[in-house]
CSV table of C-alpha atoms and ligand atoms in Angstrom, one decimal:
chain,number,residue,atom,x,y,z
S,25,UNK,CA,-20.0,-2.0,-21.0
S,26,UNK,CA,-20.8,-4.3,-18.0
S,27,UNK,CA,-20.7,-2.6,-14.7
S,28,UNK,CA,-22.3,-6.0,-12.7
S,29,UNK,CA,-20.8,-7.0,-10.2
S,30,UNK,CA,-20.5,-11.3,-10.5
S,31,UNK,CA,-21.1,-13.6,-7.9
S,32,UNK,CA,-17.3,-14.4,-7.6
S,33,UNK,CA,-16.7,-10.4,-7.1
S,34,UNK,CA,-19.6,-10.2,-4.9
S,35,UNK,CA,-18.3,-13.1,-2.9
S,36,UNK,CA,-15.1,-12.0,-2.4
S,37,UNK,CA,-15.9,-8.8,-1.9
S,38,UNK,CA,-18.1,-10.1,1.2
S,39,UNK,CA,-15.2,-12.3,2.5
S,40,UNK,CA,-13.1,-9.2,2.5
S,41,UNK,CA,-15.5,-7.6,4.7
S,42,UNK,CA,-16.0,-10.0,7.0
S,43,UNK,CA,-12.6,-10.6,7.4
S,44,UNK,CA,-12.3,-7.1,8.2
S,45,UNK,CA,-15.1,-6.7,10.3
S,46,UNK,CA,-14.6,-10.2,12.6
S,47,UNK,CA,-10.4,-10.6,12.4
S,48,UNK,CA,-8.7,-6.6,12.1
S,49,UNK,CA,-11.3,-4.4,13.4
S,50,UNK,CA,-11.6,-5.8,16.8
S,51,UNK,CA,-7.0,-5.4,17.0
S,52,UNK,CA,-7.2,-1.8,15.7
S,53,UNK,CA,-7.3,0.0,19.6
S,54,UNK,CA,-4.8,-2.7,20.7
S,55,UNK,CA,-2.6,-1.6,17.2
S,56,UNK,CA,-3.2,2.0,18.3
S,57,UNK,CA,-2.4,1.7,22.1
S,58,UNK,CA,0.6,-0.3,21.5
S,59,UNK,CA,1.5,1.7,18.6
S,60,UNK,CA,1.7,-1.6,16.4
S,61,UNK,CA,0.3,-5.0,16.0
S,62,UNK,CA,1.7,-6.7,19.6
S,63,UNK,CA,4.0,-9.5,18.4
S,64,UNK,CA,1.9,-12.1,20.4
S,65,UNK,CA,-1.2,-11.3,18.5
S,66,UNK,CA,0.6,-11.9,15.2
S,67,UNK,CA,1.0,-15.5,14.6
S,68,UNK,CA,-2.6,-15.9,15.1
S,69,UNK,CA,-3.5,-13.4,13.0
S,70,UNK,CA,-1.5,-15.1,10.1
S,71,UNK,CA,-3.2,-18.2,10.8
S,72,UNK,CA,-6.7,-16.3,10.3
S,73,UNK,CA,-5.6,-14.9,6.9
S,74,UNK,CA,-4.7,-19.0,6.1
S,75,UNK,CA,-8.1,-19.7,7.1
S,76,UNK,CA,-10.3,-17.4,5.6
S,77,UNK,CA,-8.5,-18.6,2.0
S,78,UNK,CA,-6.4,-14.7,1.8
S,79,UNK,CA,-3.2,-16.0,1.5
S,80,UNK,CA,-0.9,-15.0,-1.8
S,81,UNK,CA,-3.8,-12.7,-3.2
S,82,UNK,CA,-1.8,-10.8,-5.2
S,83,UNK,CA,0.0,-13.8,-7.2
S,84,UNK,CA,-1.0,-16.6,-9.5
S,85,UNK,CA,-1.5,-20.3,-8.3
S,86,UNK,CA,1.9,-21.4,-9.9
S,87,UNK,CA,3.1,-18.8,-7.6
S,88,UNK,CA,1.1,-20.1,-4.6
S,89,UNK,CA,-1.2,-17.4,-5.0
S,90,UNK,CA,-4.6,-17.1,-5.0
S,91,UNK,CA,-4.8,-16.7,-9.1
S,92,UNK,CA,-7.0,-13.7,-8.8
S,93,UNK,CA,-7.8,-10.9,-11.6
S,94,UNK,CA,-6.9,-7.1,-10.3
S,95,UNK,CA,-10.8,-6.5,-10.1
S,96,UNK,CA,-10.5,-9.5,-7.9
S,97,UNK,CA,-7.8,-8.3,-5.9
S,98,UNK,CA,-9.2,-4.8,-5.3
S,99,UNK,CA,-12.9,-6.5,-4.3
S,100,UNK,CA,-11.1,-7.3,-1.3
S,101,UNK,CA,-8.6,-4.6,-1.2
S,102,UNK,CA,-11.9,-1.9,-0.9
S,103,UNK,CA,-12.9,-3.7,1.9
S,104,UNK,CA,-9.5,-4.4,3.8
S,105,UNK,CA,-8.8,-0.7,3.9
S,106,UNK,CA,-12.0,-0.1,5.7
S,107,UNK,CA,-9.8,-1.1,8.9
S,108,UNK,CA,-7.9,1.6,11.0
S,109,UNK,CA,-3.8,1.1,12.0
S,110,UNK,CA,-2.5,-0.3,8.7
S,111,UNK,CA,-4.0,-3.4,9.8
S,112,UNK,CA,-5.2,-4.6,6.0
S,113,UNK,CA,-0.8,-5.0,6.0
S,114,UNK,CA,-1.8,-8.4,8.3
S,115,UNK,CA,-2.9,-9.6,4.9
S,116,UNK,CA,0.2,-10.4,3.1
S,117,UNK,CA,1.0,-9.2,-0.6
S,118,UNK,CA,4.3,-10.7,-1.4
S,119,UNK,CA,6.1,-8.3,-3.6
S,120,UNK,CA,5.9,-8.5,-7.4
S,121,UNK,CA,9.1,-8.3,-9.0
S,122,UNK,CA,9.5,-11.8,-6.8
S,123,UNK,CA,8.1,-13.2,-9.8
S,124,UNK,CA,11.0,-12.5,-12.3
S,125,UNK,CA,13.4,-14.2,-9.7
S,126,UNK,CA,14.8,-17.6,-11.0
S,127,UNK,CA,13.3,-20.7,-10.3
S,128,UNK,CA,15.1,-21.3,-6.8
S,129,UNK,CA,14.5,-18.0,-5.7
S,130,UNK,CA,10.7,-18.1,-6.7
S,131,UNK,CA,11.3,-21.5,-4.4
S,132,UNK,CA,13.2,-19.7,-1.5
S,133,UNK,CA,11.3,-16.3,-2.0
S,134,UNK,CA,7.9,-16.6,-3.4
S,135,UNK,CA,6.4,-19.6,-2.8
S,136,UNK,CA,7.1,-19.4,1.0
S,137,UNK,CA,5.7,-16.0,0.8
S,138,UNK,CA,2.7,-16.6,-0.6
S,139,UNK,CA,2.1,-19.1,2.1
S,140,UNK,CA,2.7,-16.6,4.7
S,141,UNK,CA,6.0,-18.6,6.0
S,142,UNK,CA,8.4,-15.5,4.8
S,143,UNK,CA,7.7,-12.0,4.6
S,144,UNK,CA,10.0,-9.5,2.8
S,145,UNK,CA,9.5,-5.4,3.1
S,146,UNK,CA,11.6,-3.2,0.3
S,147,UNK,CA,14.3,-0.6,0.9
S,148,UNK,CA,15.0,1.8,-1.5
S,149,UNK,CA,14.6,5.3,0.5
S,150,UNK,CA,17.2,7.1,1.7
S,151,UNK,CA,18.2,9.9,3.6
S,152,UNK,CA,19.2,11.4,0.2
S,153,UNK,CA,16.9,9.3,-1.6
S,154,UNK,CA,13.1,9.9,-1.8
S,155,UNK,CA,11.3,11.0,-4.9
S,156,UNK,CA,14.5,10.5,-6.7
S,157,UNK,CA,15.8,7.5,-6.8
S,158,UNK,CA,18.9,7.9,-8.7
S,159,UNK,CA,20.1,9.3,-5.7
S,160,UNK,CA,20.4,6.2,-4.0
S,161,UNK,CA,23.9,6.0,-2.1
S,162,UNK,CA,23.7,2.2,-1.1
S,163,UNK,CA,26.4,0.3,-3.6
S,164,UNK,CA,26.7,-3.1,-4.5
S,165,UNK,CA,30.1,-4.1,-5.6
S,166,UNK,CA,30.7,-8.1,-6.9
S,167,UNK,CA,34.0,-9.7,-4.8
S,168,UNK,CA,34.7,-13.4,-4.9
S,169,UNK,CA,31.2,-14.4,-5.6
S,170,UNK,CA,29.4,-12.5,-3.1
S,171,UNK,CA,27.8,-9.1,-3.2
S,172,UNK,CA,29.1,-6.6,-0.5
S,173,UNK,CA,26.1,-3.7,0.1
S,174,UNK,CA,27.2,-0.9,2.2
S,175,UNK,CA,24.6,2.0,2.7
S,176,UNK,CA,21.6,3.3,4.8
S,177,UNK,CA,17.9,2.6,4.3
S,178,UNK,CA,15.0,5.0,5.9
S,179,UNK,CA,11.6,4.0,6.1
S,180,UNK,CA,11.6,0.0,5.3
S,181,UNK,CA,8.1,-0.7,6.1
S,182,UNK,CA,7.3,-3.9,8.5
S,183,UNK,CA,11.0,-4.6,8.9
S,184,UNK,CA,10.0,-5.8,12.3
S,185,UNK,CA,7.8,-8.7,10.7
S,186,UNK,CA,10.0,-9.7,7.4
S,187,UNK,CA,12.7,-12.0,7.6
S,188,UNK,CA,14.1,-11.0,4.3
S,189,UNK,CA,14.4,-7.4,2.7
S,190,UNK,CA,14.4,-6.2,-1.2
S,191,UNK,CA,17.3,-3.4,-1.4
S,192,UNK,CA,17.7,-1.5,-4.0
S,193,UNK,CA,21.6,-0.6,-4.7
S,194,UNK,CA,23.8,0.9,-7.9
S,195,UNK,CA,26.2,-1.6,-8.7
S,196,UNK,CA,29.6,-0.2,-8.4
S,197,UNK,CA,28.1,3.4,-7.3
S,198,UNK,CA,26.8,4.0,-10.6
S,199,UNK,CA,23.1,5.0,-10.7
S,200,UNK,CA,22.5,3.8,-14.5
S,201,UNK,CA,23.0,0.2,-12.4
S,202,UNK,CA,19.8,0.3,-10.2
S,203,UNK,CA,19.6,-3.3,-9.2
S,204,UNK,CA,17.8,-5.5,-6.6
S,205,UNK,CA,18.8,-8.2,-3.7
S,206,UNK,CA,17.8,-10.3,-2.0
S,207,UNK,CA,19.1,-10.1,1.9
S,208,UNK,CA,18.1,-12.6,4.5
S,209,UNK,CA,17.7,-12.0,7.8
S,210,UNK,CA,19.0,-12.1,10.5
S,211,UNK,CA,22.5,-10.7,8.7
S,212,UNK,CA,25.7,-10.2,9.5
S,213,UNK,CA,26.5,-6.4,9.3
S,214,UNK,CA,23.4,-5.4,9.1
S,215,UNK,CA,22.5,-2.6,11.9
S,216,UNK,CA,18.9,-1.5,12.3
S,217,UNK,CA,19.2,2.0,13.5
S,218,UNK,CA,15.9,2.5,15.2
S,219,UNK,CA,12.4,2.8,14.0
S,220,UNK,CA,11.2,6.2,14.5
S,221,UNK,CA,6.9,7.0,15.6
S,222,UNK,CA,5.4,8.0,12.9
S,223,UNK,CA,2.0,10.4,12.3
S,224,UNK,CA,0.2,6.6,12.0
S,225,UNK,CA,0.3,3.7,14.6
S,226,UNK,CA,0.8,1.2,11.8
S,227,UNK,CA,0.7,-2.3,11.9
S,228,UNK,CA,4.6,-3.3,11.8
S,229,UNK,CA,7.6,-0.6,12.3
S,230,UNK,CA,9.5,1.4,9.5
S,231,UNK,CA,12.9,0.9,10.4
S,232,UNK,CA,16.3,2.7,9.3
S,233,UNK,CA,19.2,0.1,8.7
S,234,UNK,CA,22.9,0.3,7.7
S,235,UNK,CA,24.2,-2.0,5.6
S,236,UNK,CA,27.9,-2.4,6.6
S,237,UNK,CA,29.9,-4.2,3.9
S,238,UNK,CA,26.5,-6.7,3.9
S,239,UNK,CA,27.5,-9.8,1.7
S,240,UNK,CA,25.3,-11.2,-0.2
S,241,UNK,CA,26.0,-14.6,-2.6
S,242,UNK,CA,26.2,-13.8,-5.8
S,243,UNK,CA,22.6,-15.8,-7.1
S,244,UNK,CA,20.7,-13.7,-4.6
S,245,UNK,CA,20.3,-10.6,-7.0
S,246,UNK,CA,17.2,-10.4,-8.4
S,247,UNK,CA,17.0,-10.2,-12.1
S,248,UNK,CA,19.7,-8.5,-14.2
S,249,UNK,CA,22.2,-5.9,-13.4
S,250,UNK,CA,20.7,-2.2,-14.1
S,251,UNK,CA,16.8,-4.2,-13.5
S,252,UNK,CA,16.3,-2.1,-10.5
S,253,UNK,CA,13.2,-0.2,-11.9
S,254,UNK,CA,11.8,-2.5,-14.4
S,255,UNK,CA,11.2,-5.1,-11.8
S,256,UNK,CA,9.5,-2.5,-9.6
S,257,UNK,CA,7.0,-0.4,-12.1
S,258,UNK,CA,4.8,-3.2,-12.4
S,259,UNK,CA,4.5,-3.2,-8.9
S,260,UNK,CA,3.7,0.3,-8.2
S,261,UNK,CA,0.8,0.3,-10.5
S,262,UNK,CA,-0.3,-2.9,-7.9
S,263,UNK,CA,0.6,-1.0,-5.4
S,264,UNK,CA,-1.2,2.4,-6.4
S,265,UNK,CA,-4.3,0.5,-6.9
S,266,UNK,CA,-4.4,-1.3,-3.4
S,267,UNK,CA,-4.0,2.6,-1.7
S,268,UNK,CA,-6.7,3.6,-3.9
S,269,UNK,CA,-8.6,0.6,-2.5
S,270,UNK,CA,-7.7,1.4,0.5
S,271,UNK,CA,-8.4,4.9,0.3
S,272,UNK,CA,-12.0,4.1,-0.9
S,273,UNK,CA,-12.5,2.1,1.7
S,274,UNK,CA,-11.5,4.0,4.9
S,275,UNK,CA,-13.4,7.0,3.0
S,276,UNK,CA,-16.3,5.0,2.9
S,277,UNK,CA,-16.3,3.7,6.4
S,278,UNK,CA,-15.7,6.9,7.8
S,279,UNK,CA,-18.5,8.5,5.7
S,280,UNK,CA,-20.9,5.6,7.1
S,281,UNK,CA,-20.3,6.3,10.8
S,282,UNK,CA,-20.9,10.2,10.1
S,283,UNK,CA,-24.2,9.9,8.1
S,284,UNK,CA,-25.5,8.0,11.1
S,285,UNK,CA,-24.2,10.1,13.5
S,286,UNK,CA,-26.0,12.7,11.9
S,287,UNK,CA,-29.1,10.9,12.4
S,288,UNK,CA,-28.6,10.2,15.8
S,289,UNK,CA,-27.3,13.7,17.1
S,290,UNK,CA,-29.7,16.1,17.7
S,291,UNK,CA,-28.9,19.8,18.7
S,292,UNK,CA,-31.3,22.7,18.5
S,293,UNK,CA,-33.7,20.1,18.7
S,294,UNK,CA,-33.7,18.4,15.4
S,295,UNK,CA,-31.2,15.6,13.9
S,296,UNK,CA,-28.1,17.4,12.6
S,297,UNK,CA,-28.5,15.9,8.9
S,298,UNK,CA,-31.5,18.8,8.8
S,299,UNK,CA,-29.1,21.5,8.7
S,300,UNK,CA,-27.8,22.0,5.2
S,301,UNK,CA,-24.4,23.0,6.4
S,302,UNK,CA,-24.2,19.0,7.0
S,303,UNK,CA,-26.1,17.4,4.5
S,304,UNK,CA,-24.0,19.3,2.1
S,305,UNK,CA,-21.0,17.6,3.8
S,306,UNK,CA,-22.5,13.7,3.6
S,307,UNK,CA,-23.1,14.8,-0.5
S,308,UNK,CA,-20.3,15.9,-1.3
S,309,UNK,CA,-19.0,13.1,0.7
S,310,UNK,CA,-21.4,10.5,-1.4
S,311,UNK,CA,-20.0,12.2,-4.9
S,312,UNK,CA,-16.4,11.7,-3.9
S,313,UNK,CA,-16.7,7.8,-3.2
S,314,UNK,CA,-18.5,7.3,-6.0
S,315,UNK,CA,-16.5,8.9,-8.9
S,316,UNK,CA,-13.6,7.4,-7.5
S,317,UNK,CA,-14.8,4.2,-7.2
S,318,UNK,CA,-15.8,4.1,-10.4
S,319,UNK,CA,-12.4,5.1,-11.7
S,320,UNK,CA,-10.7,2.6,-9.6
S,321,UNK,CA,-12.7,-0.2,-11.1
S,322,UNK,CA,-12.2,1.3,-14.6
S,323,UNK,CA,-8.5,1.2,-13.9
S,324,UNK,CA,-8.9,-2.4,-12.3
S,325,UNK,CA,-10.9,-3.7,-15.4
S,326,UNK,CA,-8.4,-2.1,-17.6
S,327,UNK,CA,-5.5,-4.4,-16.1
S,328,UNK,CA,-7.2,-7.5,-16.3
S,329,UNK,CA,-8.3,-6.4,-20.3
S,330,UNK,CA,-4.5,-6.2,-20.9
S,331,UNK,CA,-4.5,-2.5,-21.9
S,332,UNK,CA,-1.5,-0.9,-22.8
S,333,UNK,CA,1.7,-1.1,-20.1
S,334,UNK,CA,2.4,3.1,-20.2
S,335,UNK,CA,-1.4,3.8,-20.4
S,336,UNK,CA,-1.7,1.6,-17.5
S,337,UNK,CA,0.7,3.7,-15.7
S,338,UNK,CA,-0.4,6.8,-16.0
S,339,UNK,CA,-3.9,6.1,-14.9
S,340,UNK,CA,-2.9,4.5,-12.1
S,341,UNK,CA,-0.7,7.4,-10.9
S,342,UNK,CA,-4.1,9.5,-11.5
S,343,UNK,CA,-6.0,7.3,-9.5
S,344,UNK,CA,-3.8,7.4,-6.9
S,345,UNK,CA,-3.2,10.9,-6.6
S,346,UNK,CA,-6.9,11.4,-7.0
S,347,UNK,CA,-8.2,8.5,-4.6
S,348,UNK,CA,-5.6,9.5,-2.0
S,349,UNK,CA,-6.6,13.4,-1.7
S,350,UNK,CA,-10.2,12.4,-2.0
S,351,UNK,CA,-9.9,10.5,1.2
S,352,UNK,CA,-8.4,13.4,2.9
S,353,UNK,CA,-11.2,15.3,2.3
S,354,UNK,CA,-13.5,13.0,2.6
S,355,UNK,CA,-12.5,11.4,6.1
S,356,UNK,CA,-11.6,15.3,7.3
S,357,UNK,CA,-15.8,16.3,6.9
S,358,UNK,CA,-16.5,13.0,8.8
S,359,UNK,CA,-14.4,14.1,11.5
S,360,UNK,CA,-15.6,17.5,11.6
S,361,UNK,CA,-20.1,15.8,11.1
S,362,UNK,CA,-18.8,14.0,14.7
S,363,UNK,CA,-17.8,17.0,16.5
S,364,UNK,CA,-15.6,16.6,19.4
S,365,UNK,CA,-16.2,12.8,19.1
S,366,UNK,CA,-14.8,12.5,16.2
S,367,UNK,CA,-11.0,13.8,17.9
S,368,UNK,CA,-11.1,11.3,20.3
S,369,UNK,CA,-8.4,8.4,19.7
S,370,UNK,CA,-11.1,5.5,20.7
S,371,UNK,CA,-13.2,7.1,17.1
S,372,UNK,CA,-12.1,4.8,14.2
S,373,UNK,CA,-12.6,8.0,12.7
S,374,UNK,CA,-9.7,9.9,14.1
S,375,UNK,CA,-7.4,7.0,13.2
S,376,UNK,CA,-8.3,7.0,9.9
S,377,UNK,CA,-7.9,10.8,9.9
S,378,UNK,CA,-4.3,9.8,10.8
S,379,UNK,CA,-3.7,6.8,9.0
S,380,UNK,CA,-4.7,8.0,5.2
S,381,UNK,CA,-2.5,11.2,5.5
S,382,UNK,CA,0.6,8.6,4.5
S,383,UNK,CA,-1.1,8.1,1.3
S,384,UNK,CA,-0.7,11.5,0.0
S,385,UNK,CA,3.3,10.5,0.2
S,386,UNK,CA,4.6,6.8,-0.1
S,387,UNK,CA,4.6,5.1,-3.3
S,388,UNK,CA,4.9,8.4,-4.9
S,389,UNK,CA,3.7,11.6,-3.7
S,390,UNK,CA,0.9,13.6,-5.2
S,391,UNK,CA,3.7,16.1,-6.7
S,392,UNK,CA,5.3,13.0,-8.5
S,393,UNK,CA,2.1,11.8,-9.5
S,394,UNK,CA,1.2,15.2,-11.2
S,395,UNK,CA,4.9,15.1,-12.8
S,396,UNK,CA,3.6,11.6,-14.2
S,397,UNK,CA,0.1,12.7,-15.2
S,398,UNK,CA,1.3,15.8,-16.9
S,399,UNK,CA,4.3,14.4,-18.7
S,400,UNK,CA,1.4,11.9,-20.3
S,401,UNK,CA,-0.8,15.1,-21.2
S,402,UNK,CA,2.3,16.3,-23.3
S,403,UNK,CA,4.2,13.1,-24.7
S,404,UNK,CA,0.7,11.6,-25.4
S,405,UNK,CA,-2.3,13.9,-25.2
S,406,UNK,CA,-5.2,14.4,-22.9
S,407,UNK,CA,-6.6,11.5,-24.8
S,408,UNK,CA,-4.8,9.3,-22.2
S,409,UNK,CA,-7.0,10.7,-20.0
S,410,UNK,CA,-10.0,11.9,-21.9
S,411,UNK,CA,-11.2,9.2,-24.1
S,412,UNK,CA,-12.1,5.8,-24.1
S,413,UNK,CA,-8.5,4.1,-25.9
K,4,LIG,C1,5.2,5.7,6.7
K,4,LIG,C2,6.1,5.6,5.5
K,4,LIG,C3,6.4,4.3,5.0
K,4,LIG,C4,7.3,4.2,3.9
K,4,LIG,N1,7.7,2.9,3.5
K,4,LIG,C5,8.7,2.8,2.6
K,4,LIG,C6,9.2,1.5,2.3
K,4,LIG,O1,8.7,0.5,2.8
K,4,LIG,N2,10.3,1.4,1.5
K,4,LIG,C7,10.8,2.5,0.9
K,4,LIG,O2,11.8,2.4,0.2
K,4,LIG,N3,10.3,3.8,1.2
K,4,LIG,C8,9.3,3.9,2.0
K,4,LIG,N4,8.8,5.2,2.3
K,4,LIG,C9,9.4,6.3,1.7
K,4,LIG,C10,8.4,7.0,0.7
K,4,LIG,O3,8.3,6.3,-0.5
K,4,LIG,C11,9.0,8.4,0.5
K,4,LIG,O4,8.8,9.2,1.7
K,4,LIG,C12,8.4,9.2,-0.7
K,4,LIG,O5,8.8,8.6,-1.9
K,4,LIG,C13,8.8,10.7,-0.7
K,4,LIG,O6,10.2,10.8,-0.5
K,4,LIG,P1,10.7,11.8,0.6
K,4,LIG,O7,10.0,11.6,1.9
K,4,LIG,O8,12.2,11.7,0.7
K,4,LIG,O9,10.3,13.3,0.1
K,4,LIG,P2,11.1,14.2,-1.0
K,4,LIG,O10,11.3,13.4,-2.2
K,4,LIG,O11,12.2,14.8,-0.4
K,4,LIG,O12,9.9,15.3,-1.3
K,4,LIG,C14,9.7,16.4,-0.4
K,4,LIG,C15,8.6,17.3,-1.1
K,4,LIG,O13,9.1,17.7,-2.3
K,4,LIG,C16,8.2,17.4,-3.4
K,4,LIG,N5,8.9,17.0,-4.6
K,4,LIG,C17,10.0,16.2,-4.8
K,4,LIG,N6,10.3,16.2,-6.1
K,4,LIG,C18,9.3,16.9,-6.8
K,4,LIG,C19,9.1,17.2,-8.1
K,4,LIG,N7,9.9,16.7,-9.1
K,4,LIG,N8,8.1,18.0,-8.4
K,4,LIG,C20,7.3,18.5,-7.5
K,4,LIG,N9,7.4,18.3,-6.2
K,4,LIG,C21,8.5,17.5,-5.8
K,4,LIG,C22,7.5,16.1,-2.8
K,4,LIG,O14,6.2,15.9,-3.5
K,4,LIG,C23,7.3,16.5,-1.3
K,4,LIG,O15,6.2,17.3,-1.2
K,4,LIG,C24,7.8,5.3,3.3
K,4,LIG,C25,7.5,6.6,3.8
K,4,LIG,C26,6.6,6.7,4.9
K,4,LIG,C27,6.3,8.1,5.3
């Protein structure tokens, strides 16, 4: 086993952080204040992600991507989530199941996307609709050559800086038909409802929208009838993996700023690291980052070594419900090593007490991901999780 790092991972890694450190961190109080990114500051921001060569990470150079491996990928994802506000979102990860469009699509879609010209966010919530899927109530029924969507969406994620949206609908009301398309904005029929405050100051908005009696031509359904899911699992593993990043790396910012607040802060006369009842903290802390790092790597590694596609799966959904709670815990003892300081809004720590609570729930929720985990443990073993396969 080789655990080195290479100078391509290390450099990338470092680009991530700077990027981080020079472009997002100094917008995260303007993010917070505003409660998102300000549209003015937006197009410039784009611009930076062009500059500093972070455009398309997630997609191969056919694609317009950047052609880069998932341990790659989650170099920079680790350090893009060290920044507060959903601001790593500035950095654009065009949506896999782009890739099985056909060849105009990937023309009108993908490669657009990848440049940062287009930006599309996915609706498949509901009000109904959360964990379970099959619940989905939006329909998509085939009249004269053009799909008609009718239906309400909760939660579509940057809606406010996409010009085209995924949605996921059952063709002819029938949930065995879970199938994608592609809807352009702006759209005729298309009403977006509001888009509520949420816990985080993300960011973009997440918007509720009614589709009502949407039409859509007929070559802007993505993949086959019934495809729905199979075009998406591949990209929920990507997508588990980059909140794992992300996780790791807000964990690992926040525990920075406490370990040297606790050798700054002195009260009964001595540095508060030299109380046990905080140095405990800062190791258990240390331990956390570390094993999960280690497994997020693993998992990253594992991708790239083309293990198998269910195996894949379910140590993703471990990661993530393990890299998510992790964070909690982790950012929640940095808070309380900062006192009072730590509560106040200008703290990155108090926004990333905020921000990583969200990760516990979207892209599968730590109850679905134990659902996952254990159905593994009994179709396939503990192996899955316990050996080396
Ligand atoms: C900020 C934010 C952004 C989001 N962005 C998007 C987006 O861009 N596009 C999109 O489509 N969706 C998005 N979502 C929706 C997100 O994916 C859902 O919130 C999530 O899947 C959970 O669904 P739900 O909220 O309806 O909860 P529910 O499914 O109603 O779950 C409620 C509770 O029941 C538990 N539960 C449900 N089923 C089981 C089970 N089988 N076993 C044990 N416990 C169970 C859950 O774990 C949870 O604790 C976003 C959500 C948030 C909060």
């Amino acid at each position: 086993m080789n655990f080195e790092f290479t100078p391509r991972l290390k450099e990338l890694s470092a680009r991530g952080r700077q990027f981080c450190d020079e472009v997002l961190v100094p917008l995260e109080q303007i993010a917070d204040e505003h409660g998102e990114l300000p549209m003015d500051r937006r197009d410039a921001v784009k611009d930076q992600v062009r500059a500093w060569g972070l455009a398309g990470i997630n997609h191969s150079k056919e694609h317009g991507g950047l052609g880069l491996t998932m341990l790659e990928q989650t170099a920079i994802e680790e350090q893009l989530g060290r920044v507060t506000n959903g601001l790593w979102s500035c950095v654009w990860r065009p949506p896999v199941s782009l890739k099985f469009g056909t060849s105009q699509q990937i023309k009108d879609y993908l490669l657009p996307s990848c440049a940062g010209h287009r930006r599309g966010c996915f609706a498949i919530t509901e009000e109904g609709a959360g964990s379970d899927p099959r619940q989905v109530k939006t329909t998509a029924v085939l009249k004269n050559g053009n799909w008609h969507l009718n239906g309400e969406k909760w939660f579509v994620t940057s809606y406010n800086a996409s010009d085209f949206i995924i949605v996921h609908a059952h063709v002819d009301n029938d949930p065995d038909k879970p199938t994608l398309f592609l809807v352009d904005k702006p759209a005729q029929n298309l009403v977006h409802l509001r888009s509520p405050k949420f816990m985080h100051n993300f960011a973009f908005d997440h918007a509720e929208l009614r589709f009502d009696d949407v039409t859509v031509p007929e070559d802007r359904m993505l993949g086959k009838v019934g495809q729905g899911f199979e075009l998406t699992k591949d990209w929920f593993v990507e997508t588990r993996l980059q909140i794992a990043s992300h996780a790791l790396g807000a964990a690992i910012r926040a525990t920075e700023l406490a370990n040297d607040y606790a050798t700054s802060r002195h009260q009964f006369g001595r540095a508060i690291r030299d109380f046990q009842g905080v140095e405990f903290m800062l190791a258990d802390m240390a331990v956390e980052i570390f094993a999960t790092k280690t497994m997020l790597y693993r998992i990253a590694w594992e991708i790239d070594n083309g293990l198998d596609r269910k195996q894949i799966h379910a140590h993703a959904s471990a990661l993530k419900l393990h890299s998510s709670e992790m964070a909690g815990r982790v950012i929640d003892k940095a808070l309380q090593i900062l006192g009072g300081r730590g509560y106040m809004r200008e703290n990155p720590v108090e926004r990333l007490y905020r921000d990583i609570r969200v990760d516990r729930i979207w892209e599968g929720t730590s109850e679905i991901q134990r659902v996952v985990v254990a159905g593994q443990i009994r179709k396939r073993g503990l192996a899955v999780f316990s050996d080396w396969m």
